[in-house]
XYZ file of C-alpha atoms in Angstrom:
421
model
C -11.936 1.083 -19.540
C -8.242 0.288 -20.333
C -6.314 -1.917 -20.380
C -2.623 -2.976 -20.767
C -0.885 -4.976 -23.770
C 2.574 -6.433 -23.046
C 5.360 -8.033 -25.651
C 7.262 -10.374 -23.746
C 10.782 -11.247 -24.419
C 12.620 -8.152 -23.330
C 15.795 -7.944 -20.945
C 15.043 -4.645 -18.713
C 17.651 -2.336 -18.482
C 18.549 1.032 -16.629
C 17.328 2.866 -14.505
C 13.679 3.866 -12.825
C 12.488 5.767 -10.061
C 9.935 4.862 -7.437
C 7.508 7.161 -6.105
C 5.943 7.838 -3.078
C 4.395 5.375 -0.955
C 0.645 5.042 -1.353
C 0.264 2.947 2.045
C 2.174 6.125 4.114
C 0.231 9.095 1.752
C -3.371 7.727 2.588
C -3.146 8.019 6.767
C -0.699 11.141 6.044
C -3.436 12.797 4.549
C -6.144 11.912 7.066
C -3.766 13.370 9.819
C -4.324 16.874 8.341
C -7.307 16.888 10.056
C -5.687 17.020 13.360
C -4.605 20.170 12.400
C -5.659 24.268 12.022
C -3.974 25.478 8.811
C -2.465 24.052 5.506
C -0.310 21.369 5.701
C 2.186 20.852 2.414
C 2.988 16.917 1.243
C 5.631 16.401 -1.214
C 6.433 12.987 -3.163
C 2.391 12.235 -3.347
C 2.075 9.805 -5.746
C -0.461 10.197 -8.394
C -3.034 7.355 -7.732
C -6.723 7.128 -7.345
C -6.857 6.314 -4.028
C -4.235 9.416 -3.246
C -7.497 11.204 -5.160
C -10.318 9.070 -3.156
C -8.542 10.435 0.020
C -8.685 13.905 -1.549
C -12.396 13.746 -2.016
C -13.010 12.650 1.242
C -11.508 15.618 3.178
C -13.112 18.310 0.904
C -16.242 16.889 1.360
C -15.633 17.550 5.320
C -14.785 20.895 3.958
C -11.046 20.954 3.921
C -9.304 22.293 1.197
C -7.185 20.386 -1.348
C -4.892 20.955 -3.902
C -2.770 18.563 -6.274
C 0.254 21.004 -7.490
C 0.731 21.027 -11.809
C 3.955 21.317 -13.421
C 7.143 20.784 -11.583
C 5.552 20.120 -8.437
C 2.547 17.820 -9.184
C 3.954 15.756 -6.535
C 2.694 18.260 -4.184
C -0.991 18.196 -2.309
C -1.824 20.936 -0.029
C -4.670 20.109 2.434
C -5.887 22.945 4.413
C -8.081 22.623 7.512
C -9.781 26.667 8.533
C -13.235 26.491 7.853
C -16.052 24.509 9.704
C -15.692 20.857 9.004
C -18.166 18.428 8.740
C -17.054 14.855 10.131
C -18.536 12.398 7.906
C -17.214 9.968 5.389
C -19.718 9.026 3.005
C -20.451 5.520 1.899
C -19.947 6.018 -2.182
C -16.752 7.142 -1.493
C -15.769 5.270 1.610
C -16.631 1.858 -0.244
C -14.360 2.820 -3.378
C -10.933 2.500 -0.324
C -10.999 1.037 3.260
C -8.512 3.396 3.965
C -11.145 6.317 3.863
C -11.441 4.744 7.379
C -8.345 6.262 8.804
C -10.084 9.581 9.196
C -12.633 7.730 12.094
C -9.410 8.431 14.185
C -8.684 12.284 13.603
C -12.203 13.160 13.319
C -13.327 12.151 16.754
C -9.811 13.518 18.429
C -10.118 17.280 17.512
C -13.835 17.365 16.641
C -15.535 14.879 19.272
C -17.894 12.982 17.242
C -17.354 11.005 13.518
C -19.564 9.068 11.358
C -17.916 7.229 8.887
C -19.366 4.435 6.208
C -18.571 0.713 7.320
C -15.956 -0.318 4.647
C -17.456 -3.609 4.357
C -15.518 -6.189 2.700
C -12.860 -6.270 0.311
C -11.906 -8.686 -3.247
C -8.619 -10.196 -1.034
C -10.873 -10.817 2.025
C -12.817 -9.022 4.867
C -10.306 -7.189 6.569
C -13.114 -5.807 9.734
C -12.238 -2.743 11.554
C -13.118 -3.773 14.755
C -9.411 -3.356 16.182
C -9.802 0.158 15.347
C -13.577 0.408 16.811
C -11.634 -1.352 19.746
C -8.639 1.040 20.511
C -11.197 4.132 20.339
C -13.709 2.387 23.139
C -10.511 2.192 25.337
C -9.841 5.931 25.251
C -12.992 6.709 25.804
C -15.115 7.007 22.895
C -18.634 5.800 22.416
C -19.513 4.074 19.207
C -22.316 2.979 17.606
C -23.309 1.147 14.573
C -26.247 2.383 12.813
C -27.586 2.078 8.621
C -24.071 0.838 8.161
C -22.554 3.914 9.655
C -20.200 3.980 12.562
C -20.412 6.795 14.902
C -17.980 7.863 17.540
C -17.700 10.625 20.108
C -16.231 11.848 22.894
C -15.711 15.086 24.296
C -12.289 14.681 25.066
C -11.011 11.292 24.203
C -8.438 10.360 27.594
C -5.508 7.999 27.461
C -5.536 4.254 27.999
C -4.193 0.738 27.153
C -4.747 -0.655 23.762
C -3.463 -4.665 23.145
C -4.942 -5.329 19.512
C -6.278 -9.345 19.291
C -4.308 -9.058 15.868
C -1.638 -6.667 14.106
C -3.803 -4.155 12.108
C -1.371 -1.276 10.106
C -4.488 0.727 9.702
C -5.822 0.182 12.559
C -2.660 1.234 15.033
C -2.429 4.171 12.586
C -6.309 5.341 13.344
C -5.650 4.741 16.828
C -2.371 6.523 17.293
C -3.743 9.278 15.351
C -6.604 9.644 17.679
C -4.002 9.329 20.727
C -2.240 12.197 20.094
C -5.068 14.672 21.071
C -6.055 12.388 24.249
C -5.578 13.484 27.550
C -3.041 12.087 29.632
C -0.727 8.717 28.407
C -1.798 6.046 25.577
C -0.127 2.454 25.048
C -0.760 0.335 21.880
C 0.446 -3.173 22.448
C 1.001 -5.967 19.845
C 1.253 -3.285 17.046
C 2.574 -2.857 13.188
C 5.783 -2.227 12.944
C 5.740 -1.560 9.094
C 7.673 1.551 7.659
C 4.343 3.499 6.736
C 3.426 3.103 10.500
C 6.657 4.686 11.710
C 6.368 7.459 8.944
C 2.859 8.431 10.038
C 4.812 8.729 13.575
C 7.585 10.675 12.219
C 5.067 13.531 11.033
C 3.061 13.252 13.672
C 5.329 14.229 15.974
C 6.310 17.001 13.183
C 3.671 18.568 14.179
C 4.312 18.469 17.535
C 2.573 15.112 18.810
C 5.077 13.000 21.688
C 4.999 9.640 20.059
C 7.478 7.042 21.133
C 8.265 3.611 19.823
C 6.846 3.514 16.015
C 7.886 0.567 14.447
C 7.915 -1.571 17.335
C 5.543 -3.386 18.800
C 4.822 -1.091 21.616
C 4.137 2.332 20.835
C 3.476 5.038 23.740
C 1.896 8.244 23.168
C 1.582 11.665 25.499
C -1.414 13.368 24.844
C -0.746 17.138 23.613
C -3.037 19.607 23.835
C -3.060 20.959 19.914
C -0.882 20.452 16.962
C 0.446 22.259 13.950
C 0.290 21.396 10.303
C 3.037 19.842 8.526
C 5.449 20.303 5.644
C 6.797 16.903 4.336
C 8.123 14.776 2.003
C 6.286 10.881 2.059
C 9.098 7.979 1.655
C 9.383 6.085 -1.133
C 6.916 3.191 -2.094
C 8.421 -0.459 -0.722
C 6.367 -2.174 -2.675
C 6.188 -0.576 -5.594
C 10.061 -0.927 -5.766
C 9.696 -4.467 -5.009
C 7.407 -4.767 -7.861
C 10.037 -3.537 -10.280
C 12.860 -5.641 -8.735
C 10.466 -8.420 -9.878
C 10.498 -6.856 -12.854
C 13.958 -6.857 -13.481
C 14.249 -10.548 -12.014
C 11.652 -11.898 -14.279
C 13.281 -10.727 -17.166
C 16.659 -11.681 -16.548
C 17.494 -7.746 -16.747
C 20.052 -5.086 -15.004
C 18.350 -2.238 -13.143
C 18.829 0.229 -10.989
C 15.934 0.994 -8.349
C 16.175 4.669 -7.445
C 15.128 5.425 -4.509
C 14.292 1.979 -2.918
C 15.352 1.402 0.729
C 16.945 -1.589 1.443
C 15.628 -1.721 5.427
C 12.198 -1.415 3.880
C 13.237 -4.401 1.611
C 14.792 -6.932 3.516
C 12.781 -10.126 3.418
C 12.560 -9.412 -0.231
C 15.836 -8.653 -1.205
C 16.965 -12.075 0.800
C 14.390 -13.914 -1.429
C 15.553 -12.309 -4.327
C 18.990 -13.258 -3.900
C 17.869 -16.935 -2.932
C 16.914 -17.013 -6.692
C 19.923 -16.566 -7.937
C 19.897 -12.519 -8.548
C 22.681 -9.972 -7.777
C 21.203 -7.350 -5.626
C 23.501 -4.506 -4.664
C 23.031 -0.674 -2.783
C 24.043 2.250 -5.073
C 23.456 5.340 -5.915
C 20.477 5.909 -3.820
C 18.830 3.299 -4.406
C 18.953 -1.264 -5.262
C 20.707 -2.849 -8.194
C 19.267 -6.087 -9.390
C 21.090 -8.191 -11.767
C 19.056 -11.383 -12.831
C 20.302 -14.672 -14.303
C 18.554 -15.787 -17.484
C 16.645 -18.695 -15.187
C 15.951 -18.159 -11.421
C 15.860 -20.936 -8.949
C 12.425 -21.462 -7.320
C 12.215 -20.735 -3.837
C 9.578 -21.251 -0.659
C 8.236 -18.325 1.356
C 5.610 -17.531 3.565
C 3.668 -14.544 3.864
C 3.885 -12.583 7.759
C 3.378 -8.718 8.798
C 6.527 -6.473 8.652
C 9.434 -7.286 9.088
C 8.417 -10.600 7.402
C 7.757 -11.396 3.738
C 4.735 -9.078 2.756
C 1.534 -10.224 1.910
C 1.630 -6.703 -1.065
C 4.997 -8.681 -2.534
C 3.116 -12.637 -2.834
C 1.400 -11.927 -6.239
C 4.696 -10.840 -7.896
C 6.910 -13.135 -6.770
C 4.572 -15.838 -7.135
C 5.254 -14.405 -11.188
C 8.595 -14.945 -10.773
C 8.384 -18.521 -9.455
C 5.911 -19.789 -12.563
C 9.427 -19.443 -14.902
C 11.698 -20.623 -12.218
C 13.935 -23.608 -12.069
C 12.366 -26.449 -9.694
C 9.068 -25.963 -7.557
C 7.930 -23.477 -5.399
C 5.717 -23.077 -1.885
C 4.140 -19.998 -1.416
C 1.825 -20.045 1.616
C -0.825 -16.729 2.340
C -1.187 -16.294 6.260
C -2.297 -12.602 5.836
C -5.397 -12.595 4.101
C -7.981 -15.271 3.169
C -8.503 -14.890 -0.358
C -5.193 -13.884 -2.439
C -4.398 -16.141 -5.159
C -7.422 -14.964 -7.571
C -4.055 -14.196 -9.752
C -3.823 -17.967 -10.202
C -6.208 -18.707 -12.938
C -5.238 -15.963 -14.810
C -1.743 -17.578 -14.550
C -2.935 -20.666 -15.624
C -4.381 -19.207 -19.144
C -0.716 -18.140 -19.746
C 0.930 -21.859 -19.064
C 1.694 -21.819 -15.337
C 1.782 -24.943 -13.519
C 0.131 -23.904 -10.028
C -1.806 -25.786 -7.760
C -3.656 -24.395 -4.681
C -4.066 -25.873 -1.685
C -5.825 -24.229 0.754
C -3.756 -21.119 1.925
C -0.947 -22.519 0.018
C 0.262 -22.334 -3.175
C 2.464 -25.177 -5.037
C 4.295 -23.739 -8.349
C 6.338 -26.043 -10.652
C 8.171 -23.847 -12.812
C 7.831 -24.343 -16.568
C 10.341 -23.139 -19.470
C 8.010 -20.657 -20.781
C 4.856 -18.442 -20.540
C 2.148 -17.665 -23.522
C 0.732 -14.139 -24.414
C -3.142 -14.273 -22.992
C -6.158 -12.119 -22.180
C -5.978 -12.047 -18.915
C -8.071 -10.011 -16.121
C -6.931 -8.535 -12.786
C -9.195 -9.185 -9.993
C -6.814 -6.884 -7.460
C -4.183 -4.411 -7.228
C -0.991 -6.727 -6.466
C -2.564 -9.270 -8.935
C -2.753 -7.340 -11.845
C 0.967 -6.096 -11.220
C 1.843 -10.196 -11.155
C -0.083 -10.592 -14.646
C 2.236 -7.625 -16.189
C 5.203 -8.883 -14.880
C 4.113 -12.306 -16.532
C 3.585 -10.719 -19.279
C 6.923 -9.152 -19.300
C 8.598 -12.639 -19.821
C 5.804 -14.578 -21.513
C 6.004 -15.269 -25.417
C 3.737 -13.347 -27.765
C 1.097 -10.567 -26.517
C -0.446 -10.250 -23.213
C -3.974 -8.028 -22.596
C -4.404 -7.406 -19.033
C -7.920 -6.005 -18.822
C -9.872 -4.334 -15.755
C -6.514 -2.285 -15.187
C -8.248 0.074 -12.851
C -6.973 -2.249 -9.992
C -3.236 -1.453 -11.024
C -3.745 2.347 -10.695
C -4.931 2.553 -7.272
C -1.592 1.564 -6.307
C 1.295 1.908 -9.246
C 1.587 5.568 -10.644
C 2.171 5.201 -14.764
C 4.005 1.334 -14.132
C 3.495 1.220 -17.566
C 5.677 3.987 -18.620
C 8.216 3.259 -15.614
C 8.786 -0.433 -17.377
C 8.838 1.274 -21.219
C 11.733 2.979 -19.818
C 13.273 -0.179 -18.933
C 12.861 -1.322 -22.417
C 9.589 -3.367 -22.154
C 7.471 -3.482 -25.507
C 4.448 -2.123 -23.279
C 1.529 0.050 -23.444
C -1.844 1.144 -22.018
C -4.669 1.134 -24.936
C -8.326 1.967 -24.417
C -10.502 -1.323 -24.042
């Protein structure tokens, strides 16, 4: 197992490139299955849960390719032999997302059994929005040996007002929408980018979708669709991650490819700190002071501050001038990064689904553990600023979601690398 060693005590400087966005690849993916032929994705980042998602259509028998060379950005996915419309458990409880397939499956196919995710390190996260939304267009599902199954011969149109905002679950519903007969409305939906993207190549492929990144989103039924060249957008949070990075250090970087819509609550609570943050060249500059002030925030779905962004910036605030509140409203179980913190010097102190951090003049090297994705990208950028050597171990977290961060922050100028454990 690896794991990553960090030098602290670097300035970052330059430039670094995000890639694609893991959150908009995963449903992207699933969507092939809506689809006869062989649908081309470009700007796939190379993660294991891009490669989960992989596994999970050619054991349905679809066929997939990850390009080499110059284009191992590329997957291919093609859909032209029988398919068989299960998800198994071993792979389903490696990713929720595998989930996002329940939607497809039972559109074009009329019946899908796919393994109950179960729960999750940050919390439960149920799927019962998206069991929900299917009922209301006519599916029938049961729950059997862990398994839900779903069919319908031809899934018709309806009203769907989720109890909560679910990204996945609009996306499994929308995608299972498009092949409905007759009219669909989701009500009280997410409005994140990777929701509107999904949309956007949807209706590439000739679905009528209307309203994506609202909080009303109408769909017309279509009869059949077409598969799909396209290009995924660039990874929000993964570019907020190396803003942090930059911030942390006191550095100058420029964030190729970021989007500043995608960004905004963070970019405001960036500059609240005391950084320079400025649109060029394609993408964010962010110029840090040596000290950043502390600052409150509170976690919300899009376009609020996101839950994917709390870990890091909670980082931030452990070296910042004057005390922080960072408050989780998203999901029930998200500071696990907070002893781990602690062994490096951080002054935090939980209370309930808040956070209180009093900054402190300076980190320690520790070995440290990541208990979840965003968490162990908060222990590395800790790392980046803390004094002596950091080991973050159990690094298998951090590449489900960040493709080669170490190399991407060696660039930068960070004394970093990945060794085996």
């Amino acid at each position: 197992m690896d794991k990553i060693i960090v030098k602290g005590g670097r300035q970052l400087q330059g430039e670094v490139n995000v890639s694609g966005a893991k959150n908009a690849a995963l449903p992207i993916l699933a969507s092939a299955l809506l689809a006869d032929g062989k649908s081309t994705y470009r700007n796939v980042p190379d993660l294991a849960d891009v490669k989960t998602m992989l596994k999970v259509l050619e054991t349905m028998g679809c066929g997939t390719e990850r390009l080499t060379g110059r284009k191992k950005d590329v997957c291919e996915v093609a859909v032209e032999g029988p398919i068989t419309p299960e998800a198994p458990y071993d792979l389903v409880k490696t990713m929720r997302a595998s989930v996002l397939v329940l939607g497809p499956l039972v559109a074009r196919f009329g019946r899908a059994r796919v393994s109950m995710p179960g729960g999750c390190a940050i919390g439960a996260r149920p799927i019962d929005q998206h069991l929900k939304g299917l009922k209301a267009l006519g599916a029938d599902i049961t729950l059997t040996e862990g398994y839900v199954e779903a069919k319908a011969k031809q899934l018709k149109g309806g009203t769907v007002n989720f109890d909560v905002i679910t990204v996945t679950g609009t996306e499994n519903v929308m995608m299972a929408a498009v092949l409905a007969k007759g009219r669909t409305v989701l009500e009280n939906c997410a409005r994140e980018p990777e929701v509107e993207e999904l949309a956007r190549v949807l209706n590439k492929m000739g679905a009528r979708i209307e309203g994506a990144g609202t909080s009303i989103i109408t769909i017309d039924g279509v009869d059949a669709l077409k598969p799909v060249d396209h290009a995924i957008l660039p990874d929000r949070i993964e570019a907020g991650t190396l803003m942090v990075a930059a911030a942390i250090t006191g550095g100058n970087v420029l964030v190729k490819h970021a989007v500043p819509e995608h960004l905004e609550s963070v970019i405001l609570k960036l500059r609240e700190t005391g950084c320079t943050i400025t649109a060029e060249q394609g993408g964010l500059r962010v110029k840090a002071p040596k000290v950043v002030d502390s600052v409150d925030v509170k976690t919300t779905e899009h376009p609020g501050f996101p839950t994917d962004m709390q870990a890091q910036l909670m980082g931030l605030m452990t070296v910042a001038s004057g005390t922080s509140v960072i408050s989780e409203s998203i999901f029930e179980n998200r500071f696990m990064h907070v002893p781990e913190l602690h062994r490096m010097g951080a002054d935090i102190t939980i209370q309930g689904h808040t956070a209180v951090v009093k900054g402190v003049k300076k980190l320690s090297g520790a070995p440290v553990m990541a208990t979840d994705l965003r968490a162990s990208a908060s222990l590395v950028l800790a790392g980046l600023r803390a004094e002596g050597k950091t080991e973050v171990a159990r690094i298998y977290h951090l590449d489900r979601g960040y493709e080669r961060l170490e190399q991407k922050l060696r660039k930068l100028g960070a004394d970093i690398r990945r060794v085996k454990a």
